[in-house]
Amino acid sequence: MADLGEASGAARNGSSPESACFSAFQRVTNATDLDAPFEGAGSTLTSASSRATARRIRRTRQRLGSYRHELLVAMRVVNSIEREMVQSEWENWLADETTRCDQLRTVLAEEAVRTKRGGETKRGGEQKVLPPVEGEARQATLRAWHDAYCGSCRVEQRALAQGRDPVTGL
C-alpha cells in the first residue's frame, strides 16, 4: 500500500520531518490502529480534538482501504478479461494461419505435381508450357518457409488442442 501512496503522491506533504508540530500530528495519525474498534481510535490521546482527529483519520482510512480493495478486485477482473481476450484472439489468429498454411500446402503440392510432369499442356496438348527455373527456386523457398512457419503453427495448434503451453510443455 505504501507503493500506491507514493505512486499517487498521497504520501507527500510540505512539512518538515523535524517539525515539532508535524511530529505531534504524526503521533495522532499513528494512534489510529485500523484493527482496533472505531470507538477506541485515539483513545490513548489526551486532547479531545486529537481523539476526534484520530477517529476521522481512522474512518477515512477504512473507507479508503475499502476503495483500494474494490479497485484491486476490479483490476484483477480487468486483467483476467484481458488475458481471456488475448487468448481468444490468439486462438482465432492461429486457426486463420493454420487455414492459410493448409491452402499453401495444397498449392505447393499442385505445383510439385506440375513440375514432376515436366510442364503442363495448354489447350488439349497443343502447346507445352515449361515451368521457369526461377519458379523452382521460388517453390523451394516457399516450401522451406512453409515447413518452418507452418510447422511452428501446427505445433502451437496441437499444444492448444491438448491444453498445454508449447514452449514449457505444461
Coordinates of C-alpha atoms in Angstrom, one line a residue:
M1 CA 0.0 0.0 0.0
A2 CA 2.9 2.3 0.6
D3 CA 3.8 1.9 -3.1
L4 CA 0.3 3.1 -4.0
G5 CA 0.6 6.1 -1.7
E6 CA 4.0 7.0 -3.3
A7 CA 2.7 6.5 -6.8
S8 CA -0.4 8.6 -6.3
G9 CA 1.6 11.3 -4.4
A10 CA -0.6 10.9 -1.3
A11 CA 2.4 10.3 0.9
R12 CA 3.9 13.7 0.1
N13 CA 3.3 16.9 2.1
G14 CA 5.1 20.1 2.5
S15 CA 6.0 19.6 6.2
S16 CA 9.5 19.1 7.6
P17 CA 10.0 15.8 9.4
E18 CA 11.9 17.7 12.1
S19 CA 9.0 19.9 12.9
A20 CA 7.6 19.5 16.4
C21 CA 4.1 20.3 15.2
F22 CA 4.2 17.8 12.4
S23 CA 5.6 15.2 14.8
A24 CA 2.6 15.7 17.1
F25 CA 0.3 15.2 14.1
Q26 CA 2.2 12.0 13.2
R27 CA 1.6 10.7 16.7
V28 CA -2.1 11.3 16.3
T29 CA -2.0 9.6 12.9
N30 CA -0.1 6.7 14.2
A31 CA -2.5 6.3 17.1
T32 CA -5.3 5.2 14.7
D33 CA -4.9 1.4 14.8
L34 CA -7.1 0.2 11.9
D35 CA -7.6 -3.2 13.6
A36 CA -8.9 -1.6 16.8
P37 CA -12.7 -0.9 17.3
F38 CA -13.7 2.5 15.9
E39 CA -14.6 3.9 19.3
G40 CA -11.1 3.1 20.5
A41 CA -9.4 5.2 17.8
G42 CA -7.0 7.6 19.5
S43 CA -8.1 6.6 23.0
T44 CA -4.6 6.9 24.2
L45 CA -4.5 10.6 23.3
T46 CA -5.2 13.2 26.0
S47 CA -6.8 16.0 23.9
A48 CA -10.4 15.7 22.8
S49 CA -9.6 17.3 19.4
S50 CA -6.7 14.9 18.9
R51 CA -9.1 11.9 19.6
A52 CA -11.6 13.4 17.2
T53 CA -8.9 13.8 14.6
A54 CA -7.7 10.2 15.2
R55 CA -11.3 8.9 14.7
R56 CA -11.7 10.9 11.5
I57 CA -8.4 9.6 10.2
R58 CA -9.3 6.1 11.1
R59 CA -12.8 6.3 9.5
T60 CA -11.4 7.8 6.3
R61 CA -8.6 5.3 6.1
Q62 CA -11.0 2.4 6.5
R63 CA -13.1 3.9 3.6
L64 CA -10.0 4.3 1.5
G65 CA -8.9 0.8 2.3
S66 CA -12.3 -0.5 1.1
Y67 CA -12.0 1.6 -2.1
R68 CA -8.5 0.2 -2.6
H69 CA -9.7 -3.3 -2.1
E70 CA -12.5 -2.8 -4.6
L71 CA -10.1 -1.3 -7.1
L72 CA -7.7 -4.2 -6.7
V73 CA -10.5 -6.7 -7.3
A74 CA -11.7 -4.6 -10.3
M75 CA -8.1 -4.6 -11.6
R76 CA -7.9 -8.4 -11.3
V77 CA -11.2 -8.8 -13.1
V78 CA -10.0 -6.4 -15.9
N79 CA -6.6 -8.3 -16.1
S80 CA -8.5 -11.6 -16.3
I81 CA -10.8 -10.3 -19.1
E82 CA -7.7 -9.0 -21.0
R83 CA -6.0 -12.4 -20.7
E84 CA -9.1 -14.2 -21.9
M85 CA -9.5 -11.8 -24.8
V86 CA -5.8 -12.1 -25.9
Q87 CA -6.1 -15.9 -25.6
S88 CA -9.3 -15.9 -27.7
E89 CA -7.7 -13.7 -30.3
W90 CA -4.6 -15.9 -30.4
E91 CA -6.7 -19.0 -31.0
N92 CA -8.6 -17.3 -33.8
W93 CA -5.4 -16.0 -35.4
L94 CA -3.8 -19.4 -35.1
A95 CA -6.8 -21.0 -36.8
D96 CA -6.6 -18.5 -39.6
E97 CA -2.9 -19.1 -40.0
T98 CA -3.4 -22.8 -40.0
T99 CA -6.0 -22.5 -42.7
R100 CA -3.6 -20.3 -44.8
C101 CA -0.9 -22.9 -44.3
D102 CA -3.2 -25.7 -45.5
Q103 CA -4.1 -23.6 -48.6
L104 CA -0.4 -23.0 -49.3
R105 CA 0.4 -26.7 -48.8
T106 CA -2.3 -27.5 -51.4
V107 CA -0.8 -25.0 -53.9
L108 CA 2.7 -26.3 -53.3
A109 CA 1.6 -29.9 -53.8
E110 CA -0.2 -29.0 -57.1
E111 CA 2.8 -27.1 -58.3
A112 CA 5.1 -30.0 -57.4
V113 CA 2.9 -32.4 -59.5
R114 CA 3.0 -30.0 -62.4
T115 CA 6.8 -29.7 -62.1
K116 CA 7.2 -33.5 -62.0
R117 CA 5.2 -33.9 -65.2
G118 CA 7.7 -31.6 -66.8
G119 CA 5.2 -28.9 -67.5
E120 CA 1.6 -28.5 -68.4
T121 CA 0.0 -28.7 -71.7
K122 CA -2.3 -25.9 -72.9
R123 CA -5.4 -26.4 -75.0
G124 CA -5.6 -30.2 -75.2
G125 CA -1.8 -30.8 -75.7
E126 CA -1.2 -28.2 -78.4
Q127 CA 1.4 -26.3 -76.5
K128 CA 3.7 -27.3 -73.7
V129 CA 4.5 -24.7 -71.0
L130 CA 7.6 -25.5 -69.0
P131 CA 8.0 -24.0 -65.6
P132 CA 10.8 -21.5 -65.4
V133 CA 13.9 -22.4 -63.4
E134 CA 13.3 -19.4 -61.1
G135 CA 9.9 -20.8 -60.4
E136 CA 11.5 -23.9 -58.9
A137 CA 13.8 -21.8 -56.7
R138 CA 10.7 -19.8 -55.6
Q139 CA 8.9 -23.1 -54.8
A140 CA 11.9 -24.4 -52.8
T141 CA 11.9 -21.1 -50.9
L142 CA 8.2 -21.3 -50.3
R143 CA 8.4 -24.9 -49.2
A144 CA 11.2 -24.1 -46.7
W145 CA 9.2 -21.2 -45.3
H146 CA 6.1 -23.3 -45.2
D147 CA 7.9 -26.1 -43.4
A148 CA 9.4 -23.8 -40.8
Y149 CA 6.5 -21.3 -40.2
C150 CA 3.6 -23.7 -40.7
G151 CA 5.3 -26.4 -38.7
S152 CA 5.5 -23.9 -35.9
C153 CA 1.8 -23.2 -36.3
R154 CA 1.0 -26.9 -36.2
V155 CA 3.0 -27.4 -33.0
E156 CA 1.1 -24.4 -31.5
Q157 CA -2.3 -25.8 -32.7
R158 CA -1.5 -29.3 -31.2
A159 CA -0.5 -27.8 -27.9
L160 CA -3.6 -25.7 -27.8
A161 CA -5.7 -28.8 -28.6
Q162 CA -4.0 -30.6 -25.7
G163 CA -4.4 -27.6 -23.4
R164 CA -0.7 -27.0 -22.7
D165 CA 2.0 -24.4 -23.4
P166 CA 4.1 -25.4 -26.5
V167 CA 7.2 -23.8 -25.0
T168 CA 7.2 -25.2 -21.5
G169 CA 5.1 -28.3 -22.2
L170 CA 3.0 -27.6 -19.2

